[in-house]
Coordinates of C-alpha atoms in Angstrom, one line a residue:
X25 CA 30.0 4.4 -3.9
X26 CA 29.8 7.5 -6.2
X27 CA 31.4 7.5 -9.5
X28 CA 29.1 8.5 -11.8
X29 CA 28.2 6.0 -14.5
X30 CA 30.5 6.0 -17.5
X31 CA 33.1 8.8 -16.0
X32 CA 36.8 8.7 -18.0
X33 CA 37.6 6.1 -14.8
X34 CA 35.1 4.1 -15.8
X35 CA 34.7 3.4 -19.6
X36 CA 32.2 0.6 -20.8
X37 CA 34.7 -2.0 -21.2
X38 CA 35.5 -1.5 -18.2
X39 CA 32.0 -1.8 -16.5
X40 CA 31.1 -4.6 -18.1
X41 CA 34.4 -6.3 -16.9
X42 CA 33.9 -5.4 -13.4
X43 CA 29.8 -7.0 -13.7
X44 CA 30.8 -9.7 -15.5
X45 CA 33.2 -10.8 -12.7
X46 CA 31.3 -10.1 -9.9
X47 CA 28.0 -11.9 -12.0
X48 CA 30.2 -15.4 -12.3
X49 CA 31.5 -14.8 -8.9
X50 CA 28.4 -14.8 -7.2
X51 CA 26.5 -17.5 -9.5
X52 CA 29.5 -19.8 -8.0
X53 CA 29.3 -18.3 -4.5
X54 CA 25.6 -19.0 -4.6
X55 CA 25.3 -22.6 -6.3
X56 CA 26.1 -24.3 -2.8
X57 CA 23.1 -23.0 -1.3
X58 CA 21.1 -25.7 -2.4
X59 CA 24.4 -28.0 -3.3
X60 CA 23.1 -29.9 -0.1
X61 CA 20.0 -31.2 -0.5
X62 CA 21.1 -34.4 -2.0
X63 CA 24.1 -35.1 0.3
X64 CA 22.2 -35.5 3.6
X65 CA 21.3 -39.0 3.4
X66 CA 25.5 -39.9 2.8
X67 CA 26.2 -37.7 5.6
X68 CA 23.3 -39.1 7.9
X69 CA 25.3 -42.7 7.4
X70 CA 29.4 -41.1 7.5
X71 CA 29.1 -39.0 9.8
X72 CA 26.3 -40.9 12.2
X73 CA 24.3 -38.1 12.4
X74 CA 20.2 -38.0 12.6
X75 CA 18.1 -36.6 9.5
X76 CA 17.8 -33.0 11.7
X77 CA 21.1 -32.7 12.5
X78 CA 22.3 -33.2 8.7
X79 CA 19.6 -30.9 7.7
X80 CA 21.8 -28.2 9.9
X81 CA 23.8 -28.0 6.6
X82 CA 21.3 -26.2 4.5
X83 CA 19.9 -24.2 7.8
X84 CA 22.9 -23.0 9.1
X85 CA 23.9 -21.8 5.5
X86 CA 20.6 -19.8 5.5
X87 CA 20.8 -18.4 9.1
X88 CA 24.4 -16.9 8.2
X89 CA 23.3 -15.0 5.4
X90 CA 19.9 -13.6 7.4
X91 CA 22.3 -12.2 10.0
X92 CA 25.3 -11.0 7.9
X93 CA 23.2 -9.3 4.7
X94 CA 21.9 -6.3 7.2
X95 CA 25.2 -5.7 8.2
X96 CA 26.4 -5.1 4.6
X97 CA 24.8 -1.9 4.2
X98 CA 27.0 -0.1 6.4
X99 CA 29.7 -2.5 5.3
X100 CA 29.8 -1.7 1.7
X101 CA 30.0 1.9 2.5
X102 CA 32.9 1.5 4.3
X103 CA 35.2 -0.7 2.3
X104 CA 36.7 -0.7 -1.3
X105 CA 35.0 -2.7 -4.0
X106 CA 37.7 -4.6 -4.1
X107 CA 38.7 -4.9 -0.2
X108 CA 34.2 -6.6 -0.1
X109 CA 35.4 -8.9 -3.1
X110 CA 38.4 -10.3 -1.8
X111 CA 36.8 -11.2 1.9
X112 CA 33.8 -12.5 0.7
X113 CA 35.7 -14.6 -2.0
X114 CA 38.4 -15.5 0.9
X115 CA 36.1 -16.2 3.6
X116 CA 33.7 -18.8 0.9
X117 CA 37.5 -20.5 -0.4
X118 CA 38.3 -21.0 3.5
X119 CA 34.6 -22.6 3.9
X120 CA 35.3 -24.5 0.5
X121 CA 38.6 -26.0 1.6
X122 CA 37.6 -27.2 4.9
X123 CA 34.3 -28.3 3.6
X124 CA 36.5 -30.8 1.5
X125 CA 38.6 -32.2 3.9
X126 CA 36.3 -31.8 7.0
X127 CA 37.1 -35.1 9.5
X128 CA 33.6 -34.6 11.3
X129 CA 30.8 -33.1 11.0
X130 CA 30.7 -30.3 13.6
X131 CA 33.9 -29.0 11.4
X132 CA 32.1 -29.6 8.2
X133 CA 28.5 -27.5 9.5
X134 CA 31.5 -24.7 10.7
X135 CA 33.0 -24.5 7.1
X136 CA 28.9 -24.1 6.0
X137 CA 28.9 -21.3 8.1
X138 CA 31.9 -19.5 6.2
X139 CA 30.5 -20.3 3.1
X140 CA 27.7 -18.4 4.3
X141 CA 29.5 -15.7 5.1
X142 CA 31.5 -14.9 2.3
X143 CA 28.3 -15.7 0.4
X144 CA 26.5 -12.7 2.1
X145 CA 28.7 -10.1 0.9
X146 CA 28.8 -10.8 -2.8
X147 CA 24.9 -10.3 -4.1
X148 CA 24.8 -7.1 -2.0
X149 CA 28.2 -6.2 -3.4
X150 CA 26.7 -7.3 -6.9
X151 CA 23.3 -5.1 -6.7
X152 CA 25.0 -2.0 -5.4
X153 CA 28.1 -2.2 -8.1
X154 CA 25.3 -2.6 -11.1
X155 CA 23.0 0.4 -9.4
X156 CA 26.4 2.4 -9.0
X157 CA 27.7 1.6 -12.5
X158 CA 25.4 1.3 -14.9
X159 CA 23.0 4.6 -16.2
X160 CA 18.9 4.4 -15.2
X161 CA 17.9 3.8 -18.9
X162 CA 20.5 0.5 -19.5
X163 CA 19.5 -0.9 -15.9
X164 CA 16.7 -3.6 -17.1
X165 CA 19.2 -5.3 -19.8
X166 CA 21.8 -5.7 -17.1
X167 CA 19.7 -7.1 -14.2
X168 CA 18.7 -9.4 -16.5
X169 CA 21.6 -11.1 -16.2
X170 CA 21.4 -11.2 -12.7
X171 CA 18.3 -12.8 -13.2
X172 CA 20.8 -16.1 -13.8
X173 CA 22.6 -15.5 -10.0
X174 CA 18.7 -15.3 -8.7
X175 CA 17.9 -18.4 -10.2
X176 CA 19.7 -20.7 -12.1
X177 CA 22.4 -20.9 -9.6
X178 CA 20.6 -22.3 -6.7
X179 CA 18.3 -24.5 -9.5
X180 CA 21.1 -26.3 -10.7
X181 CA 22.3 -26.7 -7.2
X182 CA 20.1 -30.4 -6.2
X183 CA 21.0 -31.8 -9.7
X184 CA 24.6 -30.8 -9.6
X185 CA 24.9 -32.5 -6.4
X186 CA 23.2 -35.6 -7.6
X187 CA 25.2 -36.1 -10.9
X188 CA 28.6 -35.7 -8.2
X189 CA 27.0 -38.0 -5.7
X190 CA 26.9 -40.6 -8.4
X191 CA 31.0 -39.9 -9.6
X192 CA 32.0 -40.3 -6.3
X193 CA 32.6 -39.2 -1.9
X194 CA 30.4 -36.2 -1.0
X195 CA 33.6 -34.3 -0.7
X196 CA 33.3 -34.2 -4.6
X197 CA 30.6 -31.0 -4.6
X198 CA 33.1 -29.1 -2.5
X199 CA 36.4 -30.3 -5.0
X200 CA 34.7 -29.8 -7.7
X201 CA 33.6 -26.0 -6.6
X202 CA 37.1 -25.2 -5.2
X203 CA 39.1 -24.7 -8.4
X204 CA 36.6 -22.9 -10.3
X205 CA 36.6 -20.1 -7.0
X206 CA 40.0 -20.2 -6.7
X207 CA 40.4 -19.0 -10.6
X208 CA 37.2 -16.6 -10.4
X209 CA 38.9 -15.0 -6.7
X210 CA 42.5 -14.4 -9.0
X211 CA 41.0 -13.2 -11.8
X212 CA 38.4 -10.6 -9.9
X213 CA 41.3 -9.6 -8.2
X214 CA 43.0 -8.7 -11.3
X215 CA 40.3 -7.9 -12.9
X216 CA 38.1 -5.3 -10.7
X217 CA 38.1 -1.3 -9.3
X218 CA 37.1 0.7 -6.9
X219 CA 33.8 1.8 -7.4
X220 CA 33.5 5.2 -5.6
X221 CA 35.1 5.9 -2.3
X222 CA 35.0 4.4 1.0
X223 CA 32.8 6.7 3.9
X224 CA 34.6 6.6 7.3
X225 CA 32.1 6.3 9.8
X226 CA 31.2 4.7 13.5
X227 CA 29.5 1.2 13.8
X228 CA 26.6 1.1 16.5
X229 CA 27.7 -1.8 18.5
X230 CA 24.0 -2.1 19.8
X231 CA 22.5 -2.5 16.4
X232 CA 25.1 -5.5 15.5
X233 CA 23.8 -7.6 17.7
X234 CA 19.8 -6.9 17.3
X235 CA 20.0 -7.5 14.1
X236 CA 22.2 -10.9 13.9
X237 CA 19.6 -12.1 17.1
X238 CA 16.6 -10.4 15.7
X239 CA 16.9 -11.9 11.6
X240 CA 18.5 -15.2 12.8
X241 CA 16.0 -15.7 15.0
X242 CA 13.2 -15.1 13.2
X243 CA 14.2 -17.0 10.2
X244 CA 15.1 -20.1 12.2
X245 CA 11.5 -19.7 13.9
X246 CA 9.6 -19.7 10.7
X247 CA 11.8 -22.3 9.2
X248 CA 11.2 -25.2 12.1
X249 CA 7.3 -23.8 12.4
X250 CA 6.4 -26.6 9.8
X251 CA 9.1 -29.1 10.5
X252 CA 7.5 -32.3 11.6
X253 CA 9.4 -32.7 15.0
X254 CA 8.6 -29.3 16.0
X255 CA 6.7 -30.0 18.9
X256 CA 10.3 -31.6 20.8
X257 CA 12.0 -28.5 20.1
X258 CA 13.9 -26.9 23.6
X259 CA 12.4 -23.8 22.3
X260 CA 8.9 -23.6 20.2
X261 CA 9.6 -22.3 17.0
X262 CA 6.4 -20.1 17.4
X263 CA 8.1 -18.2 20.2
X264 CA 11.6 -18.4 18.7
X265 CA 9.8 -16.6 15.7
X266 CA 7.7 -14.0 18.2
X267 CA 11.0 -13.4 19.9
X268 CA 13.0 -12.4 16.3
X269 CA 10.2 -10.3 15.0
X270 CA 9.8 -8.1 19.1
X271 CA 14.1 -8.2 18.2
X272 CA 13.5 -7.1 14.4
X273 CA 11.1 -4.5 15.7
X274 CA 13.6 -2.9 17.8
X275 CA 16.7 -3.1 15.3
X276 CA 13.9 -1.1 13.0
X277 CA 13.3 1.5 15.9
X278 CA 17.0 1.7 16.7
X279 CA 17.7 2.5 13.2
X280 CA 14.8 5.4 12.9
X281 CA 16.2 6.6 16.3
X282 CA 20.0 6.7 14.8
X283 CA 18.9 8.0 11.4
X284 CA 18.1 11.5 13.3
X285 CA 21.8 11.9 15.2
X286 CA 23.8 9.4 13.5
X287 CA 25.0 6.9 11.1
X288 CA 22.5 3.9 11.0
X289 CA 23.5 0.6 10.4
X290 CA 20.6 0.2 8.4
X291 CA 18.8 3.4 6.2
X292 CA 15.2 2.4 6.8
X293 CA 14.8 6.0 4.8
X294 CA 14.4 3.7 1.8
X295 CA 10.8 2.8 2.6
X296 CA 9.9 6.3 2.4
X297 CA 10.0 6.0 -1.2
X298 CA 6.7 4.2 -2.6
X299 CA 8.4 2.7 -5.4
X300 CA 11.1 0.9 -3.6
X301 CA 8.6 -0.5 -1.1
X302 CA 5.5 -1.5 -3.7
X303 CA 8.9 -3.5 -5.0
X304 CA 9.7 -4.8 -1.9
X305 CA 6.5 -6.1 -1.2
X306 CA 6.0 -7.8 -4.3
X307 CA 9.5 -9.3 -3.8
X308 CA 8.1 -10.9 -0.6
X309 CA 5.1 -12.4 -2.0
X310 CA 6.8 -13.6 -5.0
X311 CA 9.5 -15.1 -3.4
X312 CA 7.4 -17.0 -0.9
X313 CA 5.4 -18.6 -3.4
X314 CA 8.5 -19.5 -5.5
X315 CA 10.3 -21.1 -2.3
X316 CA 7.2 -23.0 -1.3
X317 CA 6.7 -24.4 -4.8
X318 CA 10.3 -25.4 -4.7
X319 CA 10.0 -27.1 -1.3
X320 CA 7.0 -28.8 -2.5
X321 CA 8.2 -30.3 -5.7
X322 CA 10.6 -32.5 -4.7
X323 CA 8.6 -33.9 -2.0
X324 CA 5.9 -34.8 -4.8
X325 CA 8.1 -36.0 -7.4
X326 CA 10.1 -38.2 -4.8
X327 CA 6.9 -39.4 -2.3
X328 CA 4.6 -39.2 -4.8
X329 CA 5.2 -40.1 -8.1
X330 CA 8.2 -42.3 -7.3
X331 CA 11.2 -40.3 -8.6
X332 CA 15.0 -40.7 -7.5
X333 CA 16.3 -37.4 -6.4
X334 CA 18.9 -37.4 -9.9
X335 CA 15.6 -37.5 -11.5
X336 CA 14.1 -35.0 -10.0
X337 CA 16.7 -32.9 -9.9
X338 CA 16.9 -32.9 -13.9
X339 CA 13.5 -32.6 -13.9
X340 CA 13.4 -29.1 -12.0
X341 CA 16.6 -27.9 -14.2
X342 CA 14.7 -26.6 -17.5
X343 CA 12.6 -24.2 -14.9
X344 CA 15.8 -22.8 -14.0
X345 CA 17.4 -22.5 -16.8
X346 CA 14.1 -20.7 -18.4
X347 CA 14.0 -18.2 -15.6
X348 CA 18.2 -17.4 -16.1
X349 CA 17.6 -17.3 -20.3
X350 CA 14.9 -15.1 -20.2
X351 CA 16.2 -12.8 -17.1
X352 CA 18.3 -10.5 -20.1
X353 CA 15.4 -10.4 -22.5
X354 CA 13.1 -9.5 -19.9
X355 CA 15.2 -6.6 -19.0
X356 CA 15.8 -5.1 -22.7
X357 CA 12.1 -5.0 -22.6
X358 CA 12.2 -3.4 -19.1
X359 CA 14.1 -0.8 -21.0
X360 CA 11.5 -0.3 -23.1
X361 CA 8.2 -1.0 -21.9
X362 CA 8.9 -0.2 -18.2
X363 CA 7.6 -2.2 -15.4
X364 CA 4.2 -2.5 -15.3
X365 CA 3.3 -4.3 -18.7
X366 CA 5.6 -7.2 -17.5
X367 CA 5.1 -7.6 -14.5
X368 CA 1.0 -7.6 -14.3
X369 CA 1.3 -10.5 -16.9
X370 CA 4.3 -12.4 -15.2
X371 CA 2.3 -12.2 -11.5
X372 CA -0.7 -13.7 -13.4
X373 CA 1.2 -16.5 -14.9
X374 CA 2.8 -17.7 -11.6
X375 CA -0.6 -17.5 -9.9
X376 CA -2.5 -19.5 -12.6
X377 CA 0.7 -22.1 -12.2
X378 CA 0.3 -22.3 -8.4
X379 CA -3.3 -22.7 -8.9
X380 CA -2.7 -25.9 -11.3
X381 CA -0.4 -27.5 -9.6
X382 CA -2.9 -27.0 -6.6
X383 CA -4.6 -29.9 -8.7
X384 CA -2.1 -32.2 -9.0
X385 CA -2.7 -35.9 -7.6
X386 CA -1.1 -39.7 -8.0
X387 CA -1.5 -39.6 -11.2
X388 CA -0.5 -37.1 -12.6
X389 CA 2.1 -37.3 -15.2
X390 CA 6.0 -35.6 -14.3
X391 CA 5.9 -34.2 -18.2
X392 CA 3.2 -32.1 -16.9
X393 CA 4.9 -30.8 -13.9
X394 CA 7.7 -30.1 -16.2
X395 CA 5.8 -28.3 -18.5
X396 CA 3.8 -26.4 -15.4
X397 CA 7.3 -25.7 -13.3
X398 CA 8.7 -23.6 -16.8
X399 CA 6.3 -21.6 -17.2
X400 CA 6.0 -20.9 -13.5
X401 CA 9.9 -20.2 -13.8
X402 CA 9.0 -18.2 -17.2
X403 CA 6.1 -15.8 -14.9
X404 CA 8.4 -15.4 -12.2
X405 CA 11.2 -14.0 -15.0
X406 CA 8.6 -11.8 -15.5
X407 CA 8.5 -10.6 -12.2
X408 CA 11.9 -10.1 -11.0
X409 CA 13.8 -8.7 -12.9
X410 CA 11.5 -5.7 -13.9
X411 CA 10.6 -5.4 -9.6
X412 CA 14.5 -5.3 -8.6
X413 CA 15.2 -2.6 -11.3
X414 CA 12.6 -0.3 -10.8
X415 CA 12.7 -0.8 -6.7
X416 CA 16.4 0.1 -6.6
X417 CA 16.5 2.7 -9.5
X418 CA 14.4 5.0 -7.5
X419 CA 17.0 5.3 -4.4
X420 CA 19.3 7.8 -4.4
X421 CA 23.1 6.3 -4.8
X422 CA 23.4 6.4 -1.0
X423 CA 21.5 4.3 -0.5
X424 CA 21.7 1.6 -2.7
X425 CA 23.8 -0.7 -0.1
X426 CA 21.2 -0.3 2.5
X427 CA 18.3 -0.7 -0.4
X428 CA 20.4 -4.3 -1.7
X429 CA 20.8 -5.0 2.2
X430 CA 17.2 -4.9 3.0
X431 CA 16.4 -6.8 -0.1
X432 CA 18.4 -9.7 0.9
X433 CA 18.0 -9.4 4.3
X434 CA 13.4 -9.6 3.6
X435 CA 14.4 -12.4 0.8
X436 CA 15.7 -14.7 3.6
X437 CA 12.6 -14.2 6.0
X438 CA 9.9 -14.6 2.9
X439 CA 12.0 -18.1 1.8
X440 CA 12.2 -18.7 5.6
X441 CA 8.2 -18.1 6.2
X442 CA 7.0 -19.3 2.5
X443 CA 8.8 -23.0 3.4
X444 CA 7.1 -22.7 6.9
X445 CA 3.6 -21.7 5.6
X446 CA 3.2 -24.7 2.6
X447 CA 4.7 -27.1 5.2
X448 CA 2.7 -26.4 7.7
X449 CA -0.1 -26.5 6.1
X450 CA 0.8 -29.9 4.2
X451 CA 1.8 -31.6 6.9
X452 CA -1.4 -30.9 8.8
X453 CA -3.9 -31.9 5.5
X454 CA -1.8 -34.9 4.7
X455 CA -2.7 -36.1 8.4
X456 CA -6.3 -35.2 8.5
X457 CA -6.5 -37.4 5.0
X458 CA -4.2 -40.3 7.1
X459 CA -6.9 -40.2 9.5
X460 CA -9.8 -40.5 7.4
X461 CA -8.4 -43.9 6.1
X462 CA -6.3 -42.5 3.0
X463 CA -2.9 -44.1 2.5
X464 CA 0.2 -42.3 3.1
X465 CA 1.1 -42.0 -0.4
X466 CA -2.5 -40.3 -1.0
X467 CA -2.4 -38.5 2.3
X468 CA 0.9 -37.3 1.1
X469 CA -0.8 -35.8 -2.4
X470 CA -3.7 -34.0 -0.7
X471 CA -1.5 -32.4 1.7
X472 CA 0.7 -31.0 -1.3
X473 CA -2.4 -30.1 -3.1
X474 CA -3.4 -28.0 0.3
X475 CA 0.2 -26.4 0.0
X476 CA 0.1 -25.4 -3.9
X477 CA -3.7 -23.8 -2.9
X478 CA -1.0 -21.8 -0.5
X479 CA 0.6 -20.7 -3.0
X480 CA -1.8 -19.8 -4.9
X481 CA -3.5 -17.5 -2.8
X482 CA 0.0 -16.2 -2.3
X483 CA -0.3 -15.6 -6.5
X484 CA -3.2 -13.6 -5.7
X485 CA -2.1 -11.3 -3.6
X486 CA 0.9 -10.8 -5.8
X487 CA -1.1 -10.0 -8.9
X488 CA -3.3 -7.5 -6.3
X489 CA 0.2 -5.8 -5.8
X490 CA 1.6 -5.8 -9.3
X491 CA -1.0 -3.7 -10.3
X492 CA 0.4 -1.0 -8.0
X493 CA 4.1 -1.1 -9.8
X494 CA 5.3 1.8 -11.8
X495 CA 8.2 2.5 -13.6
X496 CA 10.5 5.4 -11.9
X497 CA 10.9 8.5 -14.3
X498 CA 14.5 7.9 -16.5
X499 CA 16.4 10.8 -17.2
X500 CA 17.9 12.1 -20.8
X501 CA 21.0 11.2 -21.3
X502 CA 23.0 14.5 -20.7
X503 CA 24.3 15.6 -24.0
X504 CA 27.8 16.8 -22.9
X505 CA 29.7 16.2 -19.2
X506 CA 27.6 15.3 -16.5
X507 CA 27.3 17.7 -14.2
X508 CA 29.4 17.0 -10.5
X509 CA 29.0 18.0 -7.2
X510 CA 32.2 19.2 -5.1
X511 CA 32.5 15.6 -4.0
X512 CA 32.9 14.3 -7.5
X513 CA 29.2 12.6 -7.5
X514 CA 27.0 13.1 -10.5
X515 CA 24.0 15.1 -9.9
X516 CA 20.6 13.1 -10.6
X517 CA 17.3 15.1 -10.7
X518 CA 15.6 12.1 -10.5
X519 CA 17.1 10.4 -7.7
X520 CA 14.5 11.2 -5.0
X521 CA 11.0 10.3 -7.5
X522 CA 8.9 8.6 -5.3

């Protein structure tokens, strides 16, 4: 993707048309990640299923986007803007559709799987479009609004579901979701350009397959590391995760090895700018906290203090909501402050959070846990936005799919591992306190203290790396045309700041 931002083919209008599309496409693309959660006690009793097999649903989803998202690097490079919109939009309507009308559940967990799919594509498609787009110095405002696909989507996902689940059949969070893609599909369609032109180039048929095995693998091990019937898998998940990472390992060594005479399937050149992978790194530890805080509540508001799951999905919504609302006014100050004074603060917020909901018990009232969950959601506002705009703004416009791809593709493992690491460890504390005579309900509260301490040493170590952030050097905006090399790509000085 080369145009340069705000060519004659291009005009603002235009650019904020084509990210506004592809923002509400993917905040519906990604709200039935989490639509789920709710649902599987219905299924478990239509469809006869056990509590595992149901929870397939919600792993399945997240598998299929660990082993599409590292393929999108070389797929975005290689396909229109509009050719990437109109399969991933047609791939999640055909998952919607049948979803709906599914007569059993093998045919509904397929239909998850397409979702999935079509899923995988858009927030790749999203991040490169935005880094393509939109100039260095107006990046922060726009990510912001990203900020609301990050996090409000899959927020409002459990209480979505529960407010359906009351209306009516599960089918409902598929019927409901249907007409609203159908109209966001047609009107993208309409709607969007081609953002810079497609490269032709060979796929390597021998990284496909490494990296589907390597990331599914590796994100299904850590996921069933702290599941409670772990110990009955065929397969341990401890060697299902060592087998993904030896397969990771040589998908990363494959891709070094094609970078010298080929086309890799993934750039891994992006690491070798510091910026990008201080980001990175920070993006990992942050995101593991987040998704272990998000696993955690709902077991405590539900086990602990006695909560329906409506309820608690309400509870969790204001979080969500304050992350998405202050996503665009913590990128206008991005644009002005730079990085570092917002995300230092932000990292220290979400570690003090984690560290007081580490002391949490019985008794302890749900306002509070409200109050707690927004202003963890307010820290990690703080946090994202500023890290995604300054890791990406350093690549050069090459490689910004393989930059997006390798940011979804490590988002997927640190959910996958964060989940594993607070359940594991909760589930192991809650029955060392069963055994010493507590009663499940207080067994229950220790072991989710022992998970928040988790992620609060988690905080930590993100605070440790905030302090290493920097904001990438901006140009001046040129006074007259931008200057173009013979390929019609605008010529950035900056592009290569490490």
């Amino acid at each position: 993707m080369s145009v340069p931002p705000a060519s004659p083919a291009h005009p603002p209008a235009r650019v904020t048309a084509v990210l506004r599309v592809l923002v509400l496409s993917t905040f519906v693309v990604f709200l039935n990640e989490t639509i789920m959660v709710n649902a599987i006690p219905r299924l478990m009793r239509e469809f006869e299923v056990t509590a595992a097999a149901a929870g397939w649903l919600s792993t399945a989803f997240m598998l299929t986007m660990a082993v599409v998202i590292p393929v999108t690097g070389w797929f975005l490079q290689r396909v229109t803007t509009r050719t990437a919109f109109g399969l991933a939009m047609t791939l999640f309507l055909v998952g919607t559709a049948l979803a709906a009308a599914a007569p059993a559940f093998p045919v509904l967990l397929a239909a998850r799987v397409i979702q999935a799919s079509g899923t995988a594509v858009m927030m790749p498609l999203l991040m490169t479009t935005l880094m393509t787009l939109v100039p260095p110095q107006d990046r922060g405002r726009v990510m912001g609004n990203i900020t609301l696909v990050i996090s409000v989507a899959p927020a409002l996902g459990p209480a979505v579901s529960g407010v359906l689940l009351q209306l009516g059949s599960w089918r409902l969070l598929f019927l409901a979701v249907l007409p609203i893609a159908v109209a966001m599909a047609l009107f993208g369609r309409r709607t969007l350009v081609n953002v810079g032109e497609p490269q032709a180039g060979p796929i390597d048929w021998v990284s496909v397959p490494l990296a589907a095995a390597g990331f599914g693998a590796l994100v299904y091990g850590l996921s069933e590391l702290g599941a409670g019937d772990a110990s009955q898998a065929p397969v341990s998940p401890a060697v299902t995760t060592a087998v993904g990472a030896v397969l990771v390992a040589l998908f990363a060594w494959r891709q070094l090895a094609l970078q010298r005479s080929s086309t890799p399937l993934l750039d891994l050149r992006t690491f070798t700018f510091r910026h990008f992978s201080v980001a990175l790194a920070l993006m990992c530890l942050s995101f593991m906290g987040l998704m272990g805080a998000f696993i955690l509540l709902p077991i405590y508001l539900q086990e602990v203090c006695g909560l329906t799951s409506l309820q608690t999905g309400l509870l969790l919504i204001p979080g969500g909501l304050t992350m998405g609302l202050l996503g665009p006014q913590v990128g206008k100050l991005y644009d002005r402050l730079g990085a570092p004074r917002l995300v230092v603060p932000g990292a220290v917020l979400t570690a003090l959070c984690l560290a007081l909901f580490a002391l949490t018990g019985e008794g302890t009232s749900p306002w509070l846990v409200l109050a707690l969950h927004v202003a963890l959601s307010a820290g990690m506002a703080f946090v994202f936005t500023p890290v995604f705009t300054s890791g990406l703004s350093v690549l050069p416009p090459h490689l910004y799919p393989h930059g997006s791809a390798i940011l979804g593709s490590l988002q997927q493992v640190s959910a996958a591992a964060g989940t594993a690491l607070v359940i594991s460890v909760m589930t192991g504390h809650a029955a060392s306190a069963a055994a010493d005579g507590a009663d499940a309900t207080g067994a229950l509260a220790t072991g989710v203290r022992w998970g928040f301490g988790v992620g609060a040493v988690l905080g930590a170590l993100t605070v440790l790396v905030a302090l290493l952030v920097r904001t990438p050097p901006v140009p001046e905006p040129p006074a007259g045309p931008q200057p173009q090399e013979e390929d019609g790509t605008t010529t950035d000085k900056t592009a290569g700041a490490r």
